[in-house]
mmCIF file of C-alpha atoms and ligand atoms in Angstrom:
data_model
loop_
_atom_site.group_PDB
_atom_site.id
_atom_site.type_symbol
_atom_site.label_atom_id
_atom_site.label_comp_id
_atom_site.label_asym_id
_atom_site.label_seq_id
_atom_site.Cartn_x
_atom_site.Cartn_y
_atom_site.Cartn_z
ATOM 1 C CA UNK A 24 76.796 91.572 -48.204
ATOM 2 C CA UNK A 25 79.363 92.651 -45.686
ATOM 3 C CA UNK A 26 81.822 93.666 -48.435
ATOM 4 C CA UNK A 27 79.096 95.575 -50.232
ATOM 5 C CA UNK A 28 78.300 97.508 -47.058
ATOM 6 C CA UNK A 29 81.956 98.294 -46.411
ATOM 7 C CA UNK A 30 82.412 99.376 -49.991
ATOM 8 C CA UNK A 31 79.453 101.764 -49.741
ATOM 9 C CA UNK A 32 80.785 103.073 -46.437
ATOM 10 C CA UNK A 33 84.191 103.819 -47.987
ATOM 11 C CA UNK A 34 82.561 105.661 -50.883
ATOM 12 C CA UNK A 35 80.314 107.624 -48.562
ATOM 13 C CA UNK A 36 83.224 108.609 -46.292
ATOM 14 C CA UNK A 37 85.160 109.890 -49.302
ATOM 15 C CA UNK A 38 82.148 111.874 -50.523
ATOM 16 C CA UNK A 39 81.609 113.411 -47.090
ATOM 17 C CA UNK A 40 85.252 114.319 -46.986
ATOM 18 C CA UNK A 41 84.960 116.068 -50.340
ATOM 19 C CA UNK A 42 81.750 117.998 -49.642
ATOM 20 C CA UNK A 43 82.554 121.700 -49.543
ATOM 21 C CA UNK A 44 79.307 123.315 -48.448
ATOM 22 C CA UNK A 45 75.820 122.699 -46.998
ATOM 23 C CA UNK A 46 74.386 122.006 -50.421
ATOM 24 C CA UNK A 47 76.852 119.301 -51.439
ATOM 25 C CA UNK A 48 76.588 117.754 -47.975
ATOM 26 C CA UNK A 49 72.829 117.549 -48.362
ATOM 27 C CA UNK A 50 73.368 115.764 -51.693
ATOM 28 C CA UNK A 51 75.658 113.190 -50.009
ATOM 29 C CA UNK A 52 73.091 112.585 -47.298
ATOM 30 C CA UNK A 53 70.447 112.083 -49.916
ATOM 31 C CA UNK A 54 72.557 109.657 -51.890
ATOM 32 C CA UNK A 55 73.464 107.352 -48.982
ATOM 33 C CA UNK A 56 70.811 107.728 -46.329
ATOM 34 C CA UNK A 57 67.543 108.554 -48.107
ATOM 35 C CA UNK A 58 64.775 105.998 -48.389
ATOM 36 C CA UNK A 59 65.663 105.005 -51.956
ATOM 37 C CA UNK A 60 69.427 104.914 -51.527
ATOM 38 C CA UNK A 61 71.465 101.807 -52.325
ATOM 39 C CA UNK A 62 72.409 101.519 -48.644
ATOM 40 C CA UNK A 63 68.825 101.647 -47.362
ATOM 41 C CA UNK A 64 67.815 99.085 -49.997
ATOM 42 C CA UNK A 65 70.434 96.714 -48.650
ATOM 43 C CA UNK A 66 68.525 96.541 -45.376
ATOM 44 C CA UNK A 67 65.621 95.013 -47.214
ATOM 45 C CA UNK A 68 67.853 92.026 -48.107
ATOM 46 C CA UNK A 69 68.247 91.229 -44.365
ATOM 47 C CA UNK A 70 65.263 88.903 -44.355
ATOM 48 C CA UNK A 71 67.086 86.443 -46.679
ATOM 49 C CA UNK A 72 70.074 86.101 -44.310
ATOM 50 C CA UNK A 73 70.718 83.102 -42.108
ATOM 51 C CA UNK A 74 69.865 83.463 -38.389
ATOM 52 C CA UNK A 75 73.580 83.621 -37.483
ATOM 53 C CA UNK A 76 74.353 86.332 -40.041
ATOM 54 C CA UNK A 77 71.344 88.515 -39.278
ATOM 55 C CA UNK A 78 72.617 90.070 -35.988
ATOM 56 C CA UNK A 79 76.140 90.548 -37.393
ATOM 57 C CA UNK A 80 74.975 92.333 -40.559
ATOM 58 C CA UNK A 81 72.287 94.163 -38.608
ATOM 59 C CA UNK A 82 74.880 95.553 -36.195
ATOM 60 C CA UNK A 83 77.153 96.518 -39.077
ATOM 61 C CA UNK A 84 74.391 98.369 -40.918
ATOM 62 C CA UNK A 85 73.484 100.225 -37.738
ATOM 63 C CA UNK A 86 77.065 101.206 -37.060
ATOM 64 C CA UNK A 87 77.651 102.451 -40.610
ATOM 65 C CA UNK A 88 74.383 104.309 -40.648
ATOM 66 C CA UNK A 89 75.164 106.057 -37.324
ATOM 67 C CA UNK A 90 78.727 106.863 -38.369
ATOM 68 C CA UNK A 91 77.640 108.403 -41.658
ATOM 69 C CA UNK A 92 74.828 110.332 -40.054
ATOM 70 C CA UNK A 93 77.066 111.686 -37.265
ATOM 71 C CA UNK A 94 79.782 112.711 -39.667
ATOM 72 C CA UNK A 95 77.311 114.479 -41.931
ATOM 73 C CA UNK A 96 75.687 116.322 -38.977
ATOM 74 C CA UNK A 97 79.067 117.379 -37.582
ATOM 75 C CA UNK A 98 80.185 118.752 -40.908
ATOM 76 C CA UNK A 99 76.818 120.371 -41.470
ATOM 77 C CA UNK A 100 77.218 122.245 -38.211
ATOM 78 C CA UNK A 101 80.631 123.510 -39.229
ATOM 79 C CA UNK A 102 79.378 124.631 -42.651
ATOM 80 C CA UNK A 103 76.314 126.247 -41.139
ATOM 81 C CA UNK A 104 78.397 128.344 -38.758
ATOM 82 C CA UNK A 105 80.818 129.247 -41.497
ATOM 83 C CA UNK A 106 78.094 130.331 -43.904
ATOM 84 C CA UNK A 107 76.326 132.304 -41.194
ATOM 85 C CA UNK A 108 79.542 134.121 -40.330
ATOM 86 C CA UNK A 109 80.158 134.995 -43.953
ATOM 87 C CA UNK A 110 76.610 136.275 -44.296
ATOM 88 C CA UNK A 111 76.887 138.375 -41.138
ATOM 89 C CA UNK A 112 80.140 139.866 -42.285
ATOM 90 C CA UNK A 113 78.644 140.739 -45.658
ATOM 91 C CA UNK A 114 75.529 142.304 -44.135
ATOM 92 C CA UNK A 115 77.294 144.158 -41.367
ATOM 93 C CA UNK A 116 75.572 147.485 -40.568
ATOM 94 C CA UNK A 117 77.594 150.596 -39.965
ATOM 95 C CA UNK A 118 75.675 152.177 -37.109
ATOM 96 C CA UNK A 119 77.677 155.367 -37.418
ATOM 97 C CA UNK A 120 76.190 156.183 -40.857
ATOM 98 C CA UNK A 121 73.461 158.871 -41.087
ATOM 99 C CA UNK A 122 69.931 157.390 -41.171
ATOM 100 C CA UNK A 123 67.081 158.505 -43.457
ATOM 101 C CA UNK A 124 65.225 161.531 -42.030
ATOM 102 C CA UNK A 125 61.576 160.751 -41.344
ATOM 103 C CA UNK A 126 59.556 163.777 -40.176
ATOM 104 C CA UNK A 127 57.311 162.776 -37.250
ATOM 105 C CA UNK A 128 54.764 165.610 -37.194
ATOM 106 C CA UNK A 129 52.899 166.782 -34.116
ATOM 107 C CA UNK A 130 49.513 167.698 -32.702
ATOM 108 C CA UNK A 131 47.553 170.370 -34.653
ATOM 109 C CA UNK A 132 47.451 173.782 -32.889
ATOM 110 C CA UNK A 133 43.640 173.604 -32.514
ATOM 111 C CA UNK A 134 43.903 170.190 -30.873
ATOM 112 C CA UNK A 135 46.632 171.565 -28.613
ATOM 113 C CA UNK A 136 44.289 174.358 -27.502
ATOM 114 C CA UNK A 137 41.413 171.927 -26.911
ATOM 115 C CA UNK A 138 43.668 169.651 -24.852
ATOM 116 C CA UNK A 139 44.964 172.558 -22.817
ATOM 117 C CA UNK A 140 41.479 173.967 -22.088
ATOM 118 C CA UNK A 141 39.971 170.574 -21.310
ATOM 119 C CA UNK A 142 42.793 169.916 -18.852
ATOM 120 C CA UNK A 143 42.196 173.242 -17.106
ATOM 121 C CA UNK A 144 38.496 172.430 -16.629
ATOM 122 C CA UNK A 145 39.196 168.861 -15.589
ATOM 123 C CA UNK A 146 41.387 170.272 -12.834
ATOM 124 C CA UNK A 147 38.387 172.383 -11.805
ATOM 125 C CA UNK A 148 36.248 169.253 -11.453
ATOM 126 C CA UNK A 149 34.567 169.079 -14.883
ATOM 127 C CA UNK A 150 34.415 165.795 -16.836
ATOM 128 C CA UNK A 151 34.301 165.280 -20.585
ATOM 129 C CA UNK A 152 30.712 164.881 -21.808
ATOM 130 C CA UNK A 153 29.947 161.519 -23.322
ATOM 131 C CA UNK A 154 30.561 161.700 -27.091
ATOM 132 C CA UNK A 155 27.133 160.163 -27.740
ATOM 133 C CA UNK A 156 25.580 163.289 -26.190
ATOM 134 C CA UNK A 157 27.566 165.566 -28.506
ATOM 135 C CA UNK A 158 26.785 164.550 -32.118
ATOM 136 C CA UNK A 159 27.751 166.738 -35.084
ATOM 137 C CA UNK A 160 24.688 165.757 -37.110
ATOM 138 C CA UNK A 161 21.812 166.795 -34.911
ATOM 139 C CA UNK A 162 18.052 167.219 -34.662
ATOM 140 C CA UNK A 163 16.696 170.773 -34.537
ATOM 141 C CA UNK A 164 15.170 169.734 -31.242
ATOM 142 C CA UNK A 165 18.561 169.550 -29.488
ATOM 143 C CA UNK A 166 20.342 172.272 -31.458
ATOM 144 C CA UNK A 167 17.514 174.834 -31.016
ATOM 145 C CA UNK A 168 14.162 173.817 -29.445
ATOM 146 C CA UNK A 169 15.393 172.504 -26.095
ATOM 147 C CA UNK A 170 17.785 175.449 -25.873
ATOM 148 C CA UNK A 171 14.875 177.849 -25.886
ATOM 149 C CA UNK A 172 15.702 179.239 -29.339
ATOM 150 C CA UNK A 173 12.428 180.602 -30.760
ATOM 151 C CA UNK A 174 11.153 179.311 -34.121
ATOM 152 C CA UNK A 175 11.699 182.664 -35.810
ATOM 153 C CA UNK A 176 15.234 183.189 -34.438
ATOM 154 C CA UNK A 177 17.648 184.301 -37.205
ATOM 155 C CA UNK A 178 20.184 181.575 -36.254
ATOM 156 C CA UNK A 179 17.666 179.002 -37.510
ATOM 157 C CA UNK A 180 17.639 180.543 -40.971
ATOM 158 C CA UNK A 181 19.157 178.507 -43.830
ATOM 159 C CA UNK A 182 21.424 181.512 -44.325
ATOM 160 C CA UNK A 183 23.053 180.535 -41.024
ATOM 161 C CA UNK A 184 22.511 176.835 -40.434
ATOM 162 C CA UNK A 185 23.061 173.827 -42.710
ATOM 163 C CA UNK A 186 19.909 171.737 -43.090
ATOM 164 C CA UNK A 187 19.473 168.307 -44.612
ATOM 165 C CA UNK A 188 17.579 168.438 -47.921
ATOM 166 C CA UNK A 189 15.394 165.368 -47.467
ATOM 167 C CA UNK A 190 15.129 165.487 -43.648
ATOM 168 C CA UNK A 191 14.167 169.052 -42.752
ATOM 169 C CA UNK A 192 14.524 168.569 -38.995
ATOM 170 C CA UNK A 193 18.173 167.421 -39.272
ATOM 171 C CA UNK A 194 20.981 170.007 -39.095
ATOM 172 C CA UNK A 195 24.743 170.104 -38.848
ATOM 173 C CA UNK A 196 24.937 171.483 -35.321
ATOM 174 C CA UNK A 197 25.647 175.201 -35.218
ATOM 175 C CA UNK A 198 26.855 175.144 -31.597
ATOM 176 C CA UNK A 199 28.157 172.628 -29.069
ATOM 177 C CA UNK A 200 25.238 173.634 -26.801
ATOM 178 C CA UNK A 201 23.383 170.574 -28.109
ATOM 179 C CA UNK A 202 25.641 168.624 -25.714
ATOM 180 C CA UNK A 203 24.046 170.443 -22.734
ATOM 181 C CA UNK A 204 20.544 169.579 -23.877
ATOM 182 C CA UNK A 205 21.353 165.923 -24.442
ATOM 183 C CA UNK A 206 23.391 165.497 -21.246
ATOM 184 C CA UNK A 207 20.690 167.094 -19.094
ATOM 185 C CA UNK A 208 18.021 164.948 -20.758
ATOM 186 C CA UNK A 209 19.945 161.785 -19.925
ATOM 187 C CA UNK A 210 21.652 162.400 -16.574
ATOM 188 C CA UNK A 211 20.588 163.623 -13.176
ATOM 189 C CA UNK A 212 22.264 166.599 -11.457
ATOM 190 C CA UNK A 213 24.859 167.260 -10.240
ATOM 191 C CA UNK A 214 26.138 167.670 -13.808
ATOM 192 C CA UNK A 215 29.562 169.212 -14.424
ATOM 193 C CA UNK A 216 30.676 168.695 -17.992
ATOM 194 C CA UNK A 217 32.887 170.119 -20.681
ATOM 195 C CA UNK A 218 32.308 169.234 -24.326
ATOM 196 C CA UNK A 219 34.660 170.186 -27.155
ATOM 197 C CA UNK A 220 33.752 169.600 -30.798
ATOM 198 C CA UNK A 221 33.162 170.783 -34.338
ATOM 199 C CA UNK A 222 30.319 173.095 -35.321
ATOM 200 C CA UNK A 223 29.086 174.246 -38.730
ATOM 201 C CA UNK A 224 27.644 177.513 -39.983
ATOM 202 C CA UNK A 225 26.670 178.725 -43.419
ATOM 203 C CA UNK A 226 29.227 181.558 -43.498
ATOM 204 C CA UNK A 227 31.002 183.405 -46.260
ATOM 205 C CA UNK A 228 34.543 182.269 -45.645
ATOM 206 C CA UNK A 229 36.938 185.083 -44.730
ATOM 207 C CA UNK A 230 39.977 185.789 -42.553
ATOM 208 C CA UNK A 231 37.670 185.801 -39.515
ATOM 209 C CA UNK A 232 35.045 183.194 -40.422
ATOM 210 C CA UNK A 233 35.019 179.628 -41.618
ATOM 211 C CA UNK A 234 31.972 177.391 -42.099
ATOM 212 C CA UNK A 235 33.530 174.733 -39.893
ATOM 213 C CA UNK A 236 35.046 175.671 -36.549
ATOM 214 C CA UNK A 237 35.400 174.366 -32.988
ATOM 215 C CA UNK A 238 33.743 175.245 -29.738
ATOM 216 C CA UNK A 239 34.007 174.107 -26.142
ATOM 217 C CA UNK A 240 30.807 173.979 -24.140
ATOM 218 C CA UNK A 241 30.640 173.880 -20.366
ATOM 219 C CA UNK A 242 27.733 173.183 -18.035
ATOM 220 C CA UNK A 243 27.320 173.015 -14.275
ATOM 221 C CA UNK A 244 23.921 172.145 -12.798
ATOM 222 C CA UNK A 245 23.329 171.464 -9.118
ATOM 223 C CA UNK A 246 21.456 172.845 -6.124
ATOM 224 C CA UNK A 247 22.406 176.446 -5.306
ATOM 225 C CA UNK A 248 24.696 177.161 -8.258
ATOM 226 C CA UNK A 249 25.219 180.929 -8.449
ATOM 227 C CA UNK A 250 26.623 183.521 -10.816
ATOM 228 C CA UNK A 251 29.444 184.052 -8.298
ATOM 229 C CA UNK A 252 30.575 180.470 -9.034
ATOM 230 C CA UNK A 253 30.346 181.170 -12.760
ATOM 231 C CA UNK A 254 32.685 184.147 -12.302
ATOM 232 C CA UNK A 255 35.027 182.184 -10.060
ATOM 233 C CA UNK A 256 35.384 179.296 -12.508
ATOM 234 C CA UNK A 257 35.748 181.433 -15.653
ATOM 235 C CA UNK A 258 38.194 183.884 -14.065
ATOM 236 C CA UNK A 259 40.315 180.960 -12.989
ATOM 237 C CA UNK A 260 40.184 179.546 -16.517
ATOM 238 C CA UNK A 261 41.264 182.884 -18.032
ATOM 239 C CA UNK A 262 44.062 183.223 -15.505
ATOM 240 C CA UNK A 263 45.392 179.777 -16.397
ATOM 241 C CA UNK A 264 44.960 180.131 -20.156
ATOM 242 C CA UNK A 265 46.132 183.732 -20.714
ATOM 243 C CA UNK A 266 48.408 184.266 -17.734
ATOM 244 C CA UNK A 267 47.872 185.685 -14.276
ATOM 245 C CA UNK A 268 47.793 189.428 -14.831
ATOM 246 C CA UNK A 269 45.247 189.717 -17.647
ATOM 247 C CA UNK A 270 42.238 191.870 -16.618
ATOM 248 C CA UNK A 271 38.747 190.648 -17.568
ATOM 249 C CA UNK A 272 35.349 192.300 -17.841
ATOM 250 C CA UNK A 273 31.819 190.942 -17.869
ATOM 251 C CA UNK A 274 29.241 192.617 -20.140
ATOM 252 C CA UNK A 275 25.572 191.783 -19.968
ATOM 253 C CA UNK A 276 24.371 190.103 -23.132
ATOM 254 C CA UNK A 277 21.668 187.823 -24.470
ATOM 255 C CA UNK A 278 21.523 184.106 -25.303
ATOM 256 C CA UNK A 279 18.187 182.296 -25.581
ATOM 257 C CA UNK A 280 19.361 179.499 -23.256
ATOM 258 C CA UNK A 281 20.751 181.637 -20.406
ATOM 259 C CA UNK A 282 19.220 184.270 -18.177
ATOM 260 C CA UNK A 283 21.006 186.463 -17.274
ATOM 261 C CA UNK A 284 23.646 186.166 -20.003
ATOM 262 C CA UNK A 285 27.119 187.648 -20.125
ATOM 263 C CA UNK A 286 29.932 188.049 -22.585
ATOM 264 C CA UNK A 287 33.405 188.015 -21.169
ATOM 265 C CA UNK A 288 36.290 190.046 -22.522
ATOM 266 C CA UNK A 289 39.997 189.944 -21.718
ATOM 267 C CA UNK A 290 42.265 192.923 -22.057
ATOM 268 C CA UNK A 291 43.741 192.990 -25.579
ATOM 269 C CA UNK A 292 46.930 190.940 -25.621
ATOM 270 C CA UNK A 293 48.357 192.994 -28.508
ATOM 271 C CA UNK A 294 48.096 196.513 -27.120
ATOM 272 C CA UNK A 295 47.622 195.805 -23.379
ATOM 273 C CA UNK A 296 44.346 197.736 -23.425
ATOM 274 C CA UNK A 297 45.547 200.857 -25.264
ATOM 275 C CA UNK A 298 43.429 200.152 -28.372
ATOM 276 C CA UNK A 299 44.678 198.693 -31.660
ATOM 277 C CA UNK A 300 43.386 197.167 -34.891
ATOM 278 C CA UNK A 301 43.040 193.688 -33.359
ATOM 279 C CA UNK A 302 40.637 194.945 -30.640
ATOM 280 C CA UNK A 303 39.064 197.572 -32.954
ATOM 281 C CA UNK A 304 40.353 200.306 -30.706
ATOM 282 C CA UNK A 305 38.406 199.112 -27.637
ATOM 283 C CA UNK A 306 41.295 197.606 -25.677
ATOM 284 C CA UNK A 307 39.182 194.446 -25.055
ATOM 285 C CA UNK A 308 38.754 191.080 -26.797
ATOM 286 C CA UNK A 309 35.597 189.030 -26.472
ATOM 287 C CA UNK A 310 36.386 185.393 -25.672
ATOM 288 C CA UNK A 311 33.412 183.727 -24.020
ATOM 289 C CA UNK A 312 29.619 183.606 -23.890
ATOM 290 C CA UNK A 313 28.033 182.435 -20.654
ATOM 291 C CA UNK A 314 25.126 182.770 -18.291
ATOM 292 C CA UNK A 315 22.796 181.119 -15.800
ATOM 293 C CA UNK A 316 20.872 178.289 -17.448
ATOM 294 C CA UNK A 317 17.398 179.619 -18.336
ATOM 295 C CA UNK A 318 14.650 177.987 -16.190
ATOM 296 C CA UNK A 319 12.796 177.194 -19.447
ATOM 297 C CA UNK A 320 15.737 175.057 -20.554
ATOM 298 C CA UNK A 321 15.857 173.158 -17.255
ATOM 299 C CA UNK A 322 12.130 172.549 -17.395
ATOM 300 C CA UNK A 323 12.337 171.373 -21.015
ATOM 301 C CA UNK A 324 14.833 168.658 -20.105
ATOM 302 C CA UNK A 325 12.938 167.546 -17.009
ATOM 303 C CA UNK A 326 15.001 169.243 -14.273
ATOM 304 C CA UNK A 327 13.022 171.184 -11.672
ATOM 305 C CA UNK A 328 14.182 174.845 -11.792
ATOM 306 C CA UNK A 329 12.836 175.487 -8.306
ATOM 307 C CA UNK A 330 15.340 172.947 -6.934
ATOM 308 C CA UNK A 331 18.263 173.221 -9.330
ATOM 309 C CA UNK A 332 20.144 176.032 -11.001
ATOM 310 C CA UNK A 333 23.208 176.090 -13.196
ATOM 311 C CA UNK A 334 25.571 178.037 -15.356
ATOM 312 C CA UNK A 335 26.768 177.373 -18.893
ATOM 313 C CA UNK A 336 29.417 178.803 -21.152
ATOM 314 C CA UNK A 337 30.703 178.408 -24.670
ATOM 315 C CA UNK A 338 33.908 179.496 -26.363
ATOM 316 C CA UNK A 339 35.462 179.382 -29.819
ATOM 317 C CA UNK A 340 38.648 177.331 -30.049
ATOM 318 C CA UNK A 341 39.934 179.080 -33.194
ATOM 319 C CA UNK A 342 39.428 182.480 -31.623
ATOM 320 C CA UNK A 343 41.246 181.510 -28.421
ATOM 321 C CA UNK A 344 44.142 180.071 -30.401
ATOM 322 C CA UNK A 345 44.330 183.123 -32.691
ATOM 323 C CA UNK A 346 44.426 185.457 -29.699
ATOM 324 C CA UNK A 347 47.069 183.499 -27.868
ATOM 325 C CA UNK A 348 49.447 183.208 -30.818
ATOM 326 C CA UNK A 349 48.522 186.417 -32.726
ATOM 327 C CA UNK A 350 47.256 184.538 -35.802
ATOM 328 C CA UNK A 351 45.420 186.844 -38.184
ATOM 329 C CA UNK A 352 43.603 184.449 -40.534
ATOM 330 C CA UNK A 353 41.344 181.558 -39.466
ATOM 331 C CA UNK A 354 41.848 179.803 -42.809
ATOM 332 C CA UNK A 355 45.462 179.029 -41.853
ATOM 333 C CA UNK A 356 44.157 176.331 -39.485
ATOM 334 C CA UNK A 357 42.470 174.451 -42.285
ATOM 335 C CA UNK A 358 44.632 174.573 -45.389
ATOM 336 C CA UNK A 359 47.337 172.331 -43.943
ATOM 337 C CA UNK A 360 50.347 174.354 -45.008
ATOM 338 C CA UNK A 361 53.179 172.781 -43.033
ATOM 339 C CA UNK A 362 55.094 176.083 -42.988
ATOM 340 C CA UNK A 363 52.304 177.372 -40.728
ATOM 341 C CA UNK A 364 51.677 174.187 -38.739
ATOM 342 C CA UNK A 365 55.372 173.628 -37.972
ATOM 343 C CA UNK A 366 55.464 176.783 -35.863
ATOM 344 C CA UNK A 367 53.435 175.262 -33.026
HETATM 345 N N1 LIG B 17 26.330 178.604 -28.112
HETATM 346 C C1 LIG B 17 26.828 179.955 -28.072
HETATM 347 C C2 LIG B 17 27.319 180.368 -29.471
HETATM 348 O O1 LIG B 17 27.513 179.511 -30.282
HETATM 349 C C3 LIG B 17 27.941 180.071 -27.074
HETATM 350 C C4 LIG B 17 27.416 179.992 -25.698
HETATM 351 C C5 LIG B 17 27.032 181.147 -25.029
HETATM 352 C C6 LIG B 17 27.238 178.782 -25.079
HETATM 353 C C7 LIG B 17 26.527 181.110 -23.777
HETATM 354 C C8 LIG B 17 26.720 178.728 -23.805
HETATM 355 C C9 LIG B 17 26.365 179.897 -23.173
HETATM 356 O O2 LIG B 17 26.519 177.596 -23.149
HETATM 357 O O3 LIG B 17 25.852 179.836 -21.912
HETATM 358 O O4 LIG B 17 27.503 181.517 -29.694
#
């Protein structure tokens, strides 16, 4: 048995010596050290040996097995490092080569305007209204009734507002003012919110009108809120958005949900007030609707108008963006032509 073991060892050593890569080394290991190899089978013959021979042969088998295993592992390590080096050399990356150009894109100009305006009002102490109080698909109740819009008001006409065929009291909201109604219904004053979002109107699409556009609604309700505060807040907004030296004017107006109501103009940014085609010769551009919240509205949402008062305002995001960047067609915002979008 001893000769047999030594003979196998000699063969195995020669085979290890001759192995040239990881694969052939694995084959050698398999041949001599796997469970079915000749060498492993020899161990099974141990039980037939005499008690004196057993420890001698046992020790020999162990030594040979360790030697072979160690040699194979050592060589494996060498081959592994060699193969890895070759692979790394082959796959070496030249970091000085030009990469592929991947355009990253950026925030849409309307979103930029919304972000800018929201930030201005946040700095003035307003918080974003909860999205759940500003849904785009809305009940007539919140879009019109609670905002004191009479049943026969032209804005309610199907010519102006999108209704749902099989649910006649459901509309696509025509103004973000629904957010005021819902917020006031669900929170106690003081309320100081700003709510940007999409609105929908049944318009003939043109350079000035689209049937989807964006508004930002603002609302401040507390004890002793006055029209002087309304002017202070909105003048500050205009100063920050259009620049410090832009004159403003307040014209009395009418909205069903405010009393008194005003429309606010800024001096035309194209002609500096001289009169041009953008301002239709007036020298002024209308940018905001606002007013003191009508007592009927407060009462309708459960706020006592003899204790609380408030002001509200609403503005069109497209219009404010068009004025700031002298854009002459609202449709440019929506047809996703990158030649237009890239300029912002
Ligand atoms: N909802 C008005 C519109 O769509 C804009 C507006 C005007 C909102 C006056 C207000 C407001 O909150 O007080 O034309």
